[in-house]
Every structure is written in structure tokens, then in C-alpha cells.
Short mmCIF file of C-alpha atoms in Angstrom, two decimals:
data_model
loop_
_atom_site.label_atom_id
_atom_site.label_comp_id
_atom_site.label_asym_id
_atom_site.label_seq_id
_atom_site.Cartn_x
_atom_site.Cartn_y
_atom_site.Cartn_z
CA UNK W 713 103.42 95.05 66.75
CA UNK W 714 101.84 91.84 66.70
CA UNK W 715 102.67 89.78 70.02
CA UNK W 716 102.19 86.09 70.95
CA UNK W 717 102.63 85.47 74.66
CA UNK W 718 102.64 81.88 76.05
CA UNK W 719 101.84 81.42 79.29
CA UNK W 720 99.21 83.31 81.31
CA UNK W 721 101.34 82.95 85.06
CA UNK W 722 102.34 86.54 86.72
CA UNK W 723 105.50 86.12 84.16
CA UNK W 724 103.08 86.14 80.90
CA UNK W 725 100.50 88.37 82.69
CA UNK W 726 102.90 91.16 83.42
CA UNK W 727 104.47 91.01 80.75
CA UNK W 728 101.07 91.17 78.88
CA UNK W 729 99.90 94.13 80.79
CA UNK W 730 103.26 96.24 79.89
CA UNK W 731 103.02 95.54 76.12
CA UNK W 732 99.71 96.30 76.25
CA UNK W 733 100.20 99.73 77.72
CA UNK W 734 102.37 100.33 74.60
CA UNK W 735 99.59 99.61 72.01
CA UNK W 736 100.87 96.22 71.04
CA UNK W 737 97.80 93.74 69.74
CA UNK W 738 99.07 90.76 71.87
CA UNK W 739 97.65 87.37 71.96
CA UNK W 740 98.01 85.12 75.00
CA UNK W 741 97.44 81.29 75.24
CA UNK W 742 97.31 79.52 78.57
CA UNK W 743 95.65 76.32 79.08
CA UNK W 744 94.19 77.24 82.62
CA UNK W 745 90.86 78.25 81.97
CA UNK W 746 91.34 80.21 85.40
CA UNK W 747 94.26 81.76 83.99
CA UNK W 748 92.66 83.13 80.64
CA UNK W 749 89.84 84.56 82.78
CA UNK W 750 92.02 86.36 85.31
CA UNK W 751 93.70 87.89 82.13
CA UNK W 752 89.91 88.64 80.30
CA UNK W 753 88.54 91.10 83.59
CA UNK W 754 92.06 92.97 83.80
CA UNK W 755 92.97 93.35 80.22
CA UNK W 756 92.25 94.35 76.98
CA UNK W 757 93.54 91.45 74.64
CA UNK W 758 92.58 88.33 73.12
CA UNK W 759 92.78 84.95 74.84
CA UNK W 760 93.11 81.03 73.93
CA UNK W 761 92.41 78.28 75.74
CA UNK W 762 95.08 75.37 74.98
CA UNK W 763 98.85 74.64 74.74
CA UNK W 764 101.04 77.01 73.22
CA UNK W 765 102.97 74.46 71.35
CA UNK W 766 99.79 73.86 69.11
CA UNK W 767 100.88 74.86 65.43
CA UNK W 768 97.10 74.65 65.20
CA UNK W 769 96.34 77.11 68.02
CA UNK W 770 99.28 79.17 66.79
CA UNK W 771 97.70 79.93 63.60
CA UNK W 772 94.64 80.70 65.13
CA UNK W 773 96.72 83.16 67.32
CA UNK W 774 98.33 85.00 63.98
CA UNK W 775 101.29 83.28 64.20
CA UNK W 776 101.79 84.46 60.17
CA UNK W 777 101.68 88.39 61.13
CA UNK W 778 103.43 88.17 64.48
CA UNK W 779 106.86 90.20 65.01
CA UNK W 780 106.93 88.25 68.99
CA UNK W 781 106.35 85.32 70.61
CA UNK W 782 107.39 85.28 74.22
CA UNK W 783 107.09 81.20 76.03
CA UNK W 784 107.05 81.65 79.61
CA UNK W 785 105.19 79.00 81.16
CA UNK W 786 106.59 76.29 83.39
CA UNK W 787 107.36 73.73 80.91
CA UNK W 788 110.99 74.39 78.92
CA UNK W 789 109.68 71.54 76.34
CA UNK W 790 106.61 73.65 75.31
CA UNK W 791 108.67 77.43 75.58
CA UNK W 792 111.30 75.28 73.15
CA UNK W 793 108.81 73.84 70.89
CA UNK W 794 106.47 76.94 70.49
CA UNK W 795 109.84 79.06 69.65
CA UNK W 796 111.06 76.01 66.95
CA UNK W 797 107.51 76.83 65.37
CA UNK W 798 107.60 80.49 65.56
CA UNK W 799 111.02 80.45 63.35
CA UNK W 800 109.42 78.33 61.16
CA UNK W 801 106.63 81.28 60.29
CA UNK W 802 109.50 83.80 60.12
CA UNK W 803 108.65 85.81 63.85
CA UNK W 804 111.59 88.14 63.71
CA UNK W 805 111.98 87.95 67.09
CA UNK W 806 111.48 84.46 69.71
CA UNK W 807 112.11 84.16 73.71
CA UNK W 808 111.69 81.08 75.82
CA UNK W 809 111.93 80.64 79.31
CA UNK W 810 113.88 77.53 80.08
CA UNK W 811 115.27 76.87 83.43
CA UNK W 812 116.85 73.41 82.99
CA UNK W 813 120.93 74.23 81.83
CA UNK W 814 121.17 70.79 80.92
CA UNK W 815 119.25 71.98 77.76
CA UNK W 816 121.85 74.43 76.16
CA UNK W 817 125.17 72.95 78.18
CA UNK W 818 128.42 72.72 76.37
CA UNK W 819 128.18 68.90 76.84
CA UNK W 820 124.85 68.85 75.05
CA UNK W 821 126.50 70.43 72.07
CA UNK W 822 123.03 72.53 71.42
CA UNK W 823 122.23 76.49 71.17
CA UNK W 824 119.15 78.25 71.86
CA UNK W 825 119.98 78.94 67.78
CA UNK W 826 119.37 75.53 67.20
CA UNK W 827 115.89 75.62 68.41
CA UNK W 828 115.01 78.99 66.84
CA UNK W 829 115.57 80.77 69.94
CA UNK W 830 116.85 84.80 69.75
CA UNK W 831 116.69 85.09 73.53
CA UNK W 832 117.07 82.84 75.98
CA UNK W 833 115.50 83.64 79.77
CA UNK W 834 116.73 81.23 82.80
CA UNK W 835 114.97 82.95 85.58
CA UNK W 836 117.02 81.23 88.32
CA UNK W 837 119.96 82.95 86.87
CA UNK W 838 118.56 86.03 86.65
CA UNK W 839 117.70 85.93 90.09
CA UNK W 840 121.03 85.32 91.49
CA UNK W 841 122.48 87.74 90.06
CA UNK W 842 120.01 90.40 91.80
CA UNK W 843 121.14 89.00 94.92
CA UNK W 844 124.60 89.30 94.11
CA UNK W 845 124.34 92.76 93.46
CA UNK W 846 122.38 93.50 96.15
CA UNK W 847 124.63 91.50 98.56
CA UNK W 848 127.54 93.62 97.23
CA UNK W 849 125.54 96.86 98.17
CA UNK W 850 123.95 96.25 101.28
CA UNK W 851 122.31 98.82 102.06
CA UNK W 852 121.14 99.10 98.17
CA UNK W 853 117.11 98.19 97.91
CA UNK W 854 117.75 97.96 94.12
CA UNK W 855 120.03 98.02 90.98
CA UNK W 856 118.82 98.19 87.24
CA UNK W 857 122.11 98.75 85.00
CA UNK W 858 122.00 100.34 81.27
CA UNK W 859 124.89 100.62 79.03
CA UNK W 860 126.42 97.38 80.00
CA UNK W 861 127.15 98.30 83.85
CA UNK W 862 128.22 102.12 82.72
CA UNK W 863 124.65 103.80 84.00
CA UNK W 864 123.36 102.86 87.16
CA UNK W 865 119.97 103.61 88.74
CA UNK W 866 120.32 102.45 93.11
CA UNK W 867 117.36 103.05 95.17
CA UNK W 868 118.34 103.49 99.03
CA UNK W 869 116.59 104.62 101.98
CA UNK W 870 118.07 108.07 103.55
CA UNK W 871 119.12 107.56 107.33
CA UNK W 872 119.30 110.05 109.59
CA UNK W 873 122.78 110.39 109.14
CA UNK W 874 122.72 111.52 105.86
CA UNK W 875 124.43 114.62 104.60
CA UNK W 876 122.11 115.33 101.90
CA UNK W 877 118.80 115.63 104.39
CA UNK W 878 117.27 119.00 104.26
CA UNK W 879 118.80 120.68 101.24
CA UNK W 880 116.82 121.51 98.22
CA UNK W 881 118.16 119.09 95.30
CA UNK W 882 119.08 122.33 93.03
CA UNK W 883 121.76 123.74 95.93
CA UNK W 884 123.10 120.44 96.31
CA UNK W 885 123.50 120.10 92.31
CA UNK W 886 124.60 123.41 92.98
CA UNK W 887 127.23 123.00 95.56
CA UNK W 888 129.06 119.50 93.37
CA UNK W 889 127.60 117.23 95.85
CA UNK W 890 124.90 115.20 93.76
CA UNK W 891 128.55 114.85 91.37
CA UNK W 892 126.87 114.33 87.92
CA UNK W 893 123.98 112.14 89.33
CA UNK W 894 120.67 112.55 89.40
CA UNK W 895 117.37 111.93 91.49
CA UNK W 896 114.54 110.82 89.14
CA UNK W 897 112.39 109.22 91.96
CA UNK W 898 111.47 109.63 95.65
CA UNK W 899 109.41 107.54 97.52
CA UNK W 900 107.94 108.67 100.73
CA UNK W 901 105.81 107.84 103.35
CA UNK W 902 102.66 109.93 104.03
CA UNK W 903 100.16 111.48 102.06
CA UNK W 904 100.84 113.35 98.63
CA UNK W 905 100.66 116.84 98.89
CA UNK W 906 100.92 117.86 95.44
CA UNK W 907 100.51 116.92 91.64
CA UNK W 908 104.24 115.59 90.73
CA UNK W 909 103.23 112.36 92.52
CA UNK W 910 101.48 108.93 92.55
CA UNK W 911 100.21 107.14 95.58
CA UNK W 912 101.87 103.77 96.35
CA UNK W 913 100.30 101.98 99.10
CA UNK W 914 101.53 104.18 102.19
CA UNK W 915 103.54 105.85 100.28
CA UNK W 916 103.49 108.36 97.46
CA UNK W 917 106.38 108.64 94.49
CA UNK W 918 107.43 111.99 94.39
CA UNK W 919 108.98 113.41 90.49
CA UNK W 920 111.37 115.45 92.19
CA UNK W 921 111.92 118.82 91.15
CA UNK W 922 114.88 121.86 92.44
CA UNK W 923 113.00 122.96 95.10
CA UNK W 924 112.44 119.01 96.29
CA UNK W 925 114.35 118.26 99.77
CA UNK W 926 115.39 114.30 100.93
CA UNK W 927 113.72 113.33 104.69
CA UNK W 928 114.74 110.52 106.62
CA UNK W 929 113.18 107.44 105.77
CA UNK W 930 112.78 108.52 102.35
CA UNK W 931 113.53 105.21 99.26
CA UNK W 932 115.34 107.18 97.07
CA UNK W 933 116.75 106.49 93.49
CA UNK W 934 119.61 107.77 92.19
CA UNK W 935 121.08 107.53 88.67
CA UNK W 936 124.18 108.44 86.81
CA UNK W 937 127.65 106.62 85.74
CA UNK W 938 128.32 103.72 87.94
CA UNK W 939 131.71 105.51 89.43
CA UNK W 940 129.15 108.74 90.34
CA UNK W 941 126.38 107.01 91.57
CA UNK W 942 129.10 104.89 93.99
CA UNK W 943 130.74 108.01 95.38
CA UNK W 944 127.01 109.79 96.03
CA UNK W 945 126.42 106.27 97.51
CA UNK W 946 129.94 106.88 99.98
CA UNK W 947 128.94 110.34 100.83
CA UNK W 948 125.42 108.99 101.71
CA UNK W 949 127.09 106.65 104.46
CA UNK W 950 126.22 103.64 102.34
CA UNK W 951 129.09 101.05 102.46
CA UNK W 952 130.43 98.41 99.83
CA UNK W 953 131.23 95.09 100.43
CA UNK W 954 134.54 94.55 98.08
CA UNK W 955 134.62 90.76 98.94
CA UNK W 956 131.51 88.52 100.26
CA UNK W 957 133.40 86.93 103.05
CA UNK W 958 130.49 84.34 104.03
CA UNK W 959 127.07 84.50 102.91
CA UNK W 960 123.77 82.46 104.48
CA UNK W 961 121.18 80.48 102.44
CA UNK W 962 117.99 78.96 103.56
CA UNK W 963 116.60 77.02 101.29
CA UNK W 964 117.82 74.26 98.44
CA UNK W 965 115.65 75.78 95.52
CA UNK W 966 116.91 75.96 92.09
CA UNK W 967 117.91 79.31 92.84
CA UNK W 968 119.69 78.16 96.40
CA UNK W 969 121.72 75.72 94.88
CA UNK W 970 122.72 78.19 91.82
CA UNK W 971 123.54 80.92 94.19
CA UNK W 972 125.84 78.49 96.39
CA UNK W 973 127.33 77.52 93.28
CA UNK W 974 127.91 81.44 92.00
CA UNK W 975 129.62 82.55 95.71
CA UNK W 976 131.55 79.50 95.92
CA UNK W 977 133.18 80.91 92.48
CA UNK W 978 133.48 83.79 94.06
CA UNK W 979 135.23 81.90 96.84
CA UNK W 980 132.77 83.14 99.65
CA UNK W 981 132.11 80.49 102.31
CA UNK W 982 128.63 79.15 102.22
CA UNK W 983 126.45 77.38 104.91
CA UNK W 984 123.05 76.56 103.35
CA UNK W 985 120.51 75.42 105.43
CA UNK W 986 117.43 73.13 104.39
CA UNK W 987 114.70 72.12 106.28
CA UNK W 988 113.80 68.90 104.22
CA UNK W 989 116.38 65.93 104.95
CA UNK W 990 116.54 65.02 101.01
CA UNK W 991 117.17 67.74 99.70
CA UNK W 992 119.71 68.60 101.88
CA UNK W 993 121.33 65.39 100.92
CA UNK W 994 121.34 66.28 97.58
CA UNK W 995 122.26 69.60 97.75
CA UNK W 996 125.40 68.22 99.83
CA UNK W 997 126.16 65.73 96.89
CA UNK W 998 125.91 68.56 94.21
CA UNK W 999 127.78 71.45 95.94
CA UNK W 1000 131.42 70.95 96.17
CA UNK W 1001 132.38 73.63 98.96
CA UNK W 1002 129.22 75.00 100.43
CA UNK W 1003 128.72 73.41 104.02
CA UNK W 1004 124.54 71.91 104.09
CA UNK W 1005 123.36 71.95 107.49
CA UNK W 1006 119.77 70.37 107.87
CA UNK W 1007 116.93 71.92 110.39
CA UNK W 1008 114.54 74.85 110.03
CA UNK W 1009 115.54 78.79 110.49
CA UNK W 1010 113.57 79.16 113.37
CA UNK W 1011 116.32 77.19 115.16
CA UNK W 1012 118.60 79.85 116.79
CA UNK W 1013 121.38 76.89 117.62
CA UNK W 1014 121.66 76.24 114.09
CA UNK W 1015 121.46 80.19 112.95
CA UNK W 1016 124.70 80.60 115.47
CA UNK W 1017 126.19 77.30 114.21
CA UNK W 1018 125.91 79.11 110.50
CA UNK W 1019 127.25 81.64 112.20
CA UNK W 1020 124.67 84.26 111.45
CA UNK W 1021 126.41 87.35 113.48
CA UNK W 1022 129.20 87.28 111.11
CA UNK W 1023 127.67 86.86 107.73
CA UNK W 1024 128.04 89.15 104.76
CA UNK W 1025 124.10 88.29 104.56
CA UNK W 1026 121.64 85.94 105.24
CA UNK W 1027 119.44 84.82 101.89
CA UNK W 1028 115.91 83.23 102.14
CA UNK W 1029 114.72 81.13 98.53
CA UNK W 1030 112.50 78.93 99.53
CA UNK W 1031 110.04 79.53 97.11
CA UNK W 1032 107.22 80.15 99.78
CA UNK W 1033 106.60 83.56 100.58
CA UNK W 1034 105.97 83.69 104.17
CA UNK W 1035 108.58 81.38 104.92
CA UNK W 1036 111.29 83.49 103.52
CA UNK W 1037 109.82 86.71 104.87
CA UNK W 1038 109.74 85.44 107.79
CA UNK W 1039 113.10 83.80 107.72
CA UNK W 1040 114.59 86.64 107.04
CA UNK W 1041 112.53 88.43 110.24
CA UNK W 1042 113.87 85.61 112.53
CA UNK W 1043 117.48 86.13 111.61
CA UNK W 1044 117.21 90.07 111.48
CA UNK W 1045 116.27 89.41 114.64
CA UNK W 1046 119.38 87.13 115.79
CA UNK W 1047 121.35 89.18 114.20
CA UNK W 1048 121.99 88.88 110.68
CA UNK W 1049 123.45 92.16 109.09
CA UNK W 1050 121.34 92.02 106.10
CA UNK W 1051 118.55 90.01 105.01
CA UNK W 1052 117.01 89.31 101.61
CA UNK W 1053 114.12 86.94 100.15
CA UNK W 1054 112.73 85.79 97.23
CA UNK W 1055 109.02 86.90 96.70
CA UNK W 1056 106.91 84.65 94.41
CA UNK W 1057 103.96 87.55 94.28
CA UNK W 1058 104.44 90.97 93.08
CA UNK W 1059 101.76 92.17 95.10
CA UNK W 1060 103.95 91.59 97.95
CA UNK W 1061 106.47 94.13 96.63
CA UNK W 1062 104.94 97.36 98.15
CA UNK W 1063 104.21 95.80 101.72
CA UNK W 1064 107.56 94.59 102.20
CA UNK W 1065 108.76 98.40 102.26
CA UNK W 1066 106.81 98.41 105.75
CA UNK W 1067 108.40 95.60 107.21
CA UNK W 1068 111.68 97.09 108.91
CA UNK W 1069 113.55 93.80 109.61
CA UNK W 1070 113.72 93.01 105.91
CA UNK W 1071 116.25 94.76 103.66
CA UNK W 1072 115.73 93.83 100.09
CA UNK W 1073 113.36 91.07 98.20
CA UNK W 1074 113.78 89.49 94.26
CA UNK W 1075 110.70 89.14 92.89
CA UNK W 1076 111.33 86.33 90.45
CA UNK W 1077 108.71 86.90 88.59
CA UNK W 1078 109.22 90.48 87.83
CA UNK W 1079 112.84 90.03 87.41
CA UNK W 1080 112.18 87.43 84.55
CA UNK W 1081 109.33 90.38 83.21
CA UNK W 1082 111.93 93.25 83.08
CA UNK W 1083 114.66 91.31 81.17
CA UNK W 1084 112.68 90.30 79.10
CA UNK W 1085 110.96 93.75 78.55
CA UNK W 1086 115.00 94.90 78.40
CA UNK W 1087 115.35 92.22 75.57
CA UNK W 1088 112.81 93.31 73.67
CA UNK W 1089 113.41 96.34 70.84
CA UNK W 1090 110.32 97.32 69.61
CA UNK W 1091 110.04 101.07 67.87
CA UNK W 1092 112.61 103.62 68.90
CA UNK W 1093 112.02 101.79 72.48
CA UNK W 1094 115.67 100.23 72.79
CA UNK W 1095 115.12 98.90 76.42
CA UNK W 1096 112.57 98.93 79.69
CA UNK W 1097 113.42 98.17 83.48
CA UNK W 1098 110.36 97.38 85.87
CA UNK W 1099 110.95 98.18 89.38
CA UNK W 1100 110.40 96.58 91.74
CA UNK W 1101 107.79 97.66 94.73
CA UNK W 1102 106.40 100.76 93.03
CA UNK W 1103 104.46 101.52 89.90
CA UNK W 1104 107.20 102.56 87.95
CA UNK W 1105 109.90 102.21 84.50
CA UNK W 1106 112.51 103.06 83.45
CA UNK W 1107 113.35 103.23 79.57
CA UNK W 1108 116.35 103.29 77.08
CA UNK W 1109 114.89 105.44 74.53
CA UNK W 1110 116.59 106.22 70.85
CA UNK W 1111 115.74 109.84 69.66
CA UNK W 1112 114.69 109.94 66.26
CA UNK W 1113 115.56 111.97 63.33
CA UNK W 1114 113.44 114.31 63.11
CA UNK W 1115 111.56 113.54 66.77
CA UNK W 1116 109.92 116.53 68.24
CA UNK W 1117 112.38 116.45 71.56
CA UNK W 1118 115.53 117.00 69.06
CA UNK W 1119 117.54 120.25 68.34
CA UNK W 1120 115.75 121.95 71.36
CA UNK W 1121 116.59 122.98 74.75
CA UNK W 1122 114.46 120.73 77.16
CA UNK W 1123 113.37 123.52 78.80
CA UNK W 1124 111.79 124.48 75.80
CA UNK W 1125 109.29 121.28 77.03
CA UNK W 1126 108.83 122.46 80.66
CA UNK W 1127 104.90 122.26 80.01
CA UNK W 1128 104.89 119.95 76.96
CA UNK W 1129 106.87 116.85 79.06
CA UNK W 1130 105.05 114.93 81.32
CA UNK W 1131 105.36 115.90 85.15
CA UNK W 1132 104.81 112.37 85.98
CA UNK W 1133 108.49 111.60 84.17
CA UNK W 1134 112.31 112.45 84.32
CA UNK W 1135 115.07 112.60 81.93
CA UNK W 1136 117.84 111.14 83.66
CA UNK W 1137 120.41 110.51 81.17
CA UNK W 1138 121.63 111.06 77.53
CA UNK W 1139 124.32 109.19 75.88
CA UNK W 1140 125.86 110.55 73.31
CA UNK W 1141 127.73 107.91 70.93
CA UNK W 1142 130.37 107.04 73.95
CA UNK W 1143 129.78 109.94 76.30
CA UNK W 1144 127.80 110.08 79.13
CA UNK W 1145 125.45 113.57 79.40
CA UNK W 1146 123.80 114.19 82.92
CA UNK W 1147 120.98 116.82 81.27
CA UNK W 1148 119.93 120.22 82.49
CA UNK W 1149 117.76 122.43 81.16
CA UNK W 1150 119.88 124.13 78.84
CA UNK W 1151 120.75 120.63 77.15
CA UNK W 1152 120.03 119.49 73.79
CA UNK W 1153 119.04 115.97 72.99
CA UNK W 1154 120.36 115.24 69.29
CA UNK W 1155 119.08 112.86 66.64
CA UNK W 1156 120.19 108.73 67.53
CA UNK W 1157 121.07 109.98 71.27
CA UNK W 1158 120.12 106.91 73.49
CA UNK W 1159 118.26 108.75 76.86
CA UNK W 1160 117.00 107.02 79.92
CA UNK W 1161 113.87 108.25 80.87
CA UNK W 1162 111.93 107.06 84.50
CA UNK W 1163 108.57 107.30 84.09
CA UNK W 1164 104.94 106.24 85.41
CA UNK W 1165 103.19 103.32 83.04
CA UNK W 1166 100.69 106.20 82.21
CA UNK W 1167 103.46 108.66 80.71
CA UNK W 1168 104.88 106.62 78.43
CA UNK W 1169 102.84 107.04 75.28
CA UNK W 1170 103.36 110.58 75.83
CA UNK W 1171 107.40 110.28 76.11
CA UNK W 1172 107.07 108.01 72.72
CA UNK W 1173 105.13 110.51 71.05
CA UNK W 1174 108.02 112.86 71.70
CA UNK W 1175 110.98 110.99 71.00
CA UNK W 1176 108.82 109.02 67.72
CA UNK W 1177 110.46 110.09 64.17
CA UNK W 1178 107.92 111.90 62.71
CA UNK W 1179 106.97 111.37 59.00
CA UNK W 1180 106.71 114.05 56.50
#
């Protein structure tokens, strides 16, 4: 497939790099020379220099032959405009990034349709409703959703207190306690010590098979209906919170104001705090319930004023890394239950697993990447979650016809699947299949498959409807 991408920022570059890993022939325009550079040494693809809202450049880009054209860069005029012109050459399928609601408001009257828009991305959005989830879940690291909230994939780390430690996955599949769930992922600290795994930083992903045991301190992900993965959750020791009582924010971003405004629907009583006088002003003018309290987090008078102790969770969206990391550190450390920042940099994913005091991070920029990437239908490919912090996807994929993987037992591909990949669901028109070995995947089944970038040509190949 032929895909324009516009905007060459870690949004358009990741985004870039997954597509590319696919054998799409993408095109990317950025008007940073820098940018188009960085993107030349790391990737194979073709760049141009200039603004993606050039009907000129456009053409030049194969605007005629392309199926995509993704606008991510900072400017919601030029994502808008470069979509309007994509609909105008017939690209089946046009995204924008626009941030501004004003835009597509139901006082403005206007639709992303109007503009020739098929999807539209608001990352701020997208980004509160990570935290939500994650705020809901405290103990949760992550949450990717499939089948409209029916399949859930959590990632957790295993305390010492958990039940589970010890036992080889099989005899607790064995014994009802994994409960229709499975365990497509392990990350753990140390060295690898055999082939199933890739190295991640300090830490090595484990493909768990059987024989595989959980350890303490362990990031886990689990995956299964979203009423099985909560109970394994509940007989993990990981608790819920079924209402968001009150609920820290530090920081009047974009995303700080839209979260206020989300929990104050939710009724949840909000303190946000804000360093910079103004914007605390006019976060106080734009917030109806939310209580602003000016001064900086390293202020324990005004942490205990927010009253920090008591919070559901304490939320850090500056938009500067180190502050919220360490804002989140400095009210771990007065006692905040359960911290969680927004991370600009995706490189910072994998360190942040090392730093105890935090809980969870949102990368913003791989959020926006993933839906997207979950947007996108391209082959028999229906969707595809990034995770966050490790090398890693997970994909909706629809079975075809007469696919190689169909009408056999999938232990019939014990040596023909790849080791560095899991089957960890097949749906089945309306019903929800939790596969063992003796299970047959059937022509149009939707399965979610986690696997490493490197795998996924291979998991195509089998799941591909072969041509006579």
C-alpha cells in the first residue's frame, strides 16, 4: 500500500517505522530539514522537504496512487488542508491530527466529513482516557482493549503476595486458576537465558510457554474477556477503584485541563496545581468545579493542602519530562498512593520500569501512534496496539479463506509459528475462544496475536489468503 505520512515528529516517525516493517512504500514530508535526515539514517523510505499541504509537493509524493495519508504534525490547519486535498485525489483512506475541539464542535456546525477526513486523532483525548483507565486500575501498568472493551490485554507487576508465584503456567491453566485468560508476555529483570526471548534494556520479554513460572517483580500481561482478565486481576491482589473519589493534577496542559474536565463529569473532586500564575488563572476561569491552587509540586504545604495522602492518584502533564517524573517521585514520596506522568519521549518508556516511585506513564506520542495504527485496516490486518515500554504488538488479525493457519489444529504449527509470538485469542462471529492446542482457527475468525515487530511478516504470511 501506498502511504503518505505528514509530519516527521516521533508521531509521523513511529508511525513510519511500523508501516514500514509491514512492506508499505510510504512517503514522508516534513519541512525540518533535521527531521527528514533523522528519518533518512534510520529508515528505508523516501523523504520531502516542504509543507505537507503543498498540492504541488503532494503530487510529487504520489498523491494519485496513494491508499493513506496520515497528517500528524503540530499544525491542525495543515493536517486539515492536506486531508481536504487527499479526498480530492480519491485516497480511500485520510487521518488528521487536530487537537483544537473548537474545529469539529457542535456549535461550529462542521464534521471531520466536511473536510475529507475518515479519522479524526485528538491526542489530548486520547491521552486522558489512558489515565482514566489506568487511574481506575491502579495497580494496572497498561490497558489496550479489542472488541470494543470485550478483550482486554493488563500488564501488572507480580508482588510477593501473589498466589500465582512459582507454579508452572500449564498447572495453573490446569487447576481453573488462569480462568480462560492467558499470558502472552513476561517481562523480567535479568539476563535471558533462553531463545523464547528479547532483551529490553534490563530486562528481557519472555514468550511464555507451560513449563514458564511468574517471579516477583515480574511485568506481566495478561489477556482474555474483560470479566476474566478482572477476576485473575482480584485473585492477583490487584484492587479496583469503582469510583475516583479525588484525583491530583499538576500541570494546566491541554491534557490537564481536559482531564479536570473528564473527572469532574465523573464527579471526582479535583485540585490542580500550576506552577505558572496565568495559567492557573485561566485554568480557574475555564474549569467549573476543579479547585486551581498555584505553586510548584516540590512544595509539601501545598501537596498536603491538595491533600495528597488521600487521593485516588496524583497525575503529572506538564509536558516536560523531568518535571513530571519527578513530580510524580516527590509526591510518591509524600505519600501519594499512585502516581502517573505524561512522557513526551518514547525512549523514556523502558527506563521508567526502573524507577520504583513511579507507577504508570502515557506516552503521548505513542498513544496517538497506536490508535492510529488501530485505525488503520490495511490487508487482512484489522487492527495493531503498540505497547508501551517494550518492543512489542499486539494485532487483530482476520483469517483468510483459504490462509495456511485455517482448518488445522495449531499444534499442527508448533515449529512452523514463530516462537517470538502468541495466539492469545480467537473470536468467533460473537464468541470469545481462549485457544489451546487442540483448537482450530476457521476462515473470517478475528485472532489477537502479541508479537515482536520482527514476527509479524511471518504471522501475515500465515493468516494471508492464498491465491490459487
Amino acid at each position: 500500500m501506498k502511504a503518505i505520512i505528514i509530519g516527521a515528529g516521533e508521531v509521523g516517525f513511529h508511525t513510519a517505522k511500523l508501516l514500514t516493517v509491514e512492506h508499505n512504500d510510504v512517503v514522508l514530508i516534513d519541512e525540518s530539514e533535521a527531521a527528514c535526515d533523522r528519518v533518512n539514517e534510520q529508515l528505508d523510505l523516501q523523504t520531502l522537504r516542504g509543507s505537507g499541504a503543498s498540492p504541488r509537493l503532494l503530487k510529487t509524493a504520489g498523491i494519485e496512487e496513494a491508499g493513506l495519508l496520515i497528517a500528524v504534525t503540530n499544525s491542525d490547519e495543515i493536517n486539515i488542508l492536506a486531508c481536504q486535498i487527499a479526498a480530492k485525489y480519491n485516497v480511500e483512506t485520510k487521518i488528521a491530527r487536530v487537537s483544537n475541539p473548537d474545529y469539529f464542535s457542535t456549535e461550529s456546525g462542521l464534521t471531520a466529513e466536511d473536510f475529507g477526513i475518515d479519522l479524526l486523532i485528538n491526542p489530548e483525548r486520547l491521552c486522558v482516557e489512558e489515565f482514566i483507565k489506568l487511574l481506575q486500575v491502579p495497580e494496572a501498568r497498561e490497558i489496550v482493549e479489542f472488541e470494543d472493551g470485550r478483550i482486554q490485554l493488563v500488564s501488572f507487576r507480580v508482588k510477593q503476595s501473589n498466589p500465582l508465584i512459582g507454579k508452572p503456567l500449564a498447572e495453573l491453566n490446569a487447576n481453573g486458576l488462569l480462568n480462560d485468560t492467558r499470558f502472552p508476555a513476561i517481562s523480567r529483570r535479568g539476563p535471558s537465558i533462553n531463545g523464547k526471548s528479547a532483551t529490553n534494556g534490563d530486562r528481557h520479554i519472555i514468550i511464555p510457554r507451560g513449563n514458564d513460572i511468574l517471579q516477583q517483580g515480574d511485568d506481566v500481561f495478561v489477556i482474555g474477556s474483560a470479566i476474566a482478565v478482572e477476576q485473575l486481576l482480584r485473585i492477583s491482589g490487584i484492587r479496583f477503584n469503582e469510583r475516583l473519589d479525588s484525583v491530583i493534577i499538576f500541570g494546566a496542559s491541554p491534557i490537564g485541563i481536559e482531564l479536570a474536565r473528564v473527572l469532574e463529569e465523573m464527579d471526582t473532586n479535583v485540585k490542580l496545581i500550576e506552577a505558572d500564575q496565568t495559567k492557573a488563572e485561566r485554568a480557574s476561569q475555564g474549569l467549573r468545579r476543579t479547585t486551581v491552587l498555584h505553586g510548584n509540586y516540590l512544595k509539601f504545604r501545598l501537596l498536603e493542602e491538595a491533600g495528597i495522602t488521600d487521593a485516588n492518584g496524583f497525575v503529572s502533564v506538564t509536558g516536560d519530562d523531568e518535571d513530571d517524573i519527578m513530580a510524580c517521585m516527590t509526591a510518591k514520596e509524600h505519600g501519594a498512593q499512585r502516581v502517573l506522568a505524561l512522557v513526551q519521549q518514547p525512549s523514556y518508556l523502558p527506563l521508567l520500569a526502573r524507577i520504583p516511585r513511579l507507577d504508570s506513564a502515557v506516552s503521548r506520542h505513542l498513544t496517538v501512534v497506536s490508535n492510529i495504527l488501530r485505525l488503520i485496516r490495511h490487508g487482512n490486518i484489522i487492527s495493531v496496539a503498540s505497547l508501551h515500554g517494550i518492543d512489542a504488538e499486539v494485532i487483530e488479525i482476520a483469517a483468510g479463506i483459504n490462509a495456511k493457519i485455517v482448518h488445522k489444529e495449531l499444534s499442527h504449527f508448533k515449529t512452523k509459528f514463530p516462537e517470538n509470538a502468541f495466539i492469545c485469542a480467537i473470536f468467533r462471529r460473537e464468541t470469545l475462544i481462549i485457544p489451546t492446542g487442540q483448537s482450530v482457527i476457521q476462515p473470517a475468525d478475528r485472532v489477537i496475536v502479541f508479537s515482536m515487530p520482527e514476527a509479524i511478516p511471518v504471522v501475515e504470511d500465515l493468516f494471508a489468503e492464498r491465491r490459487n
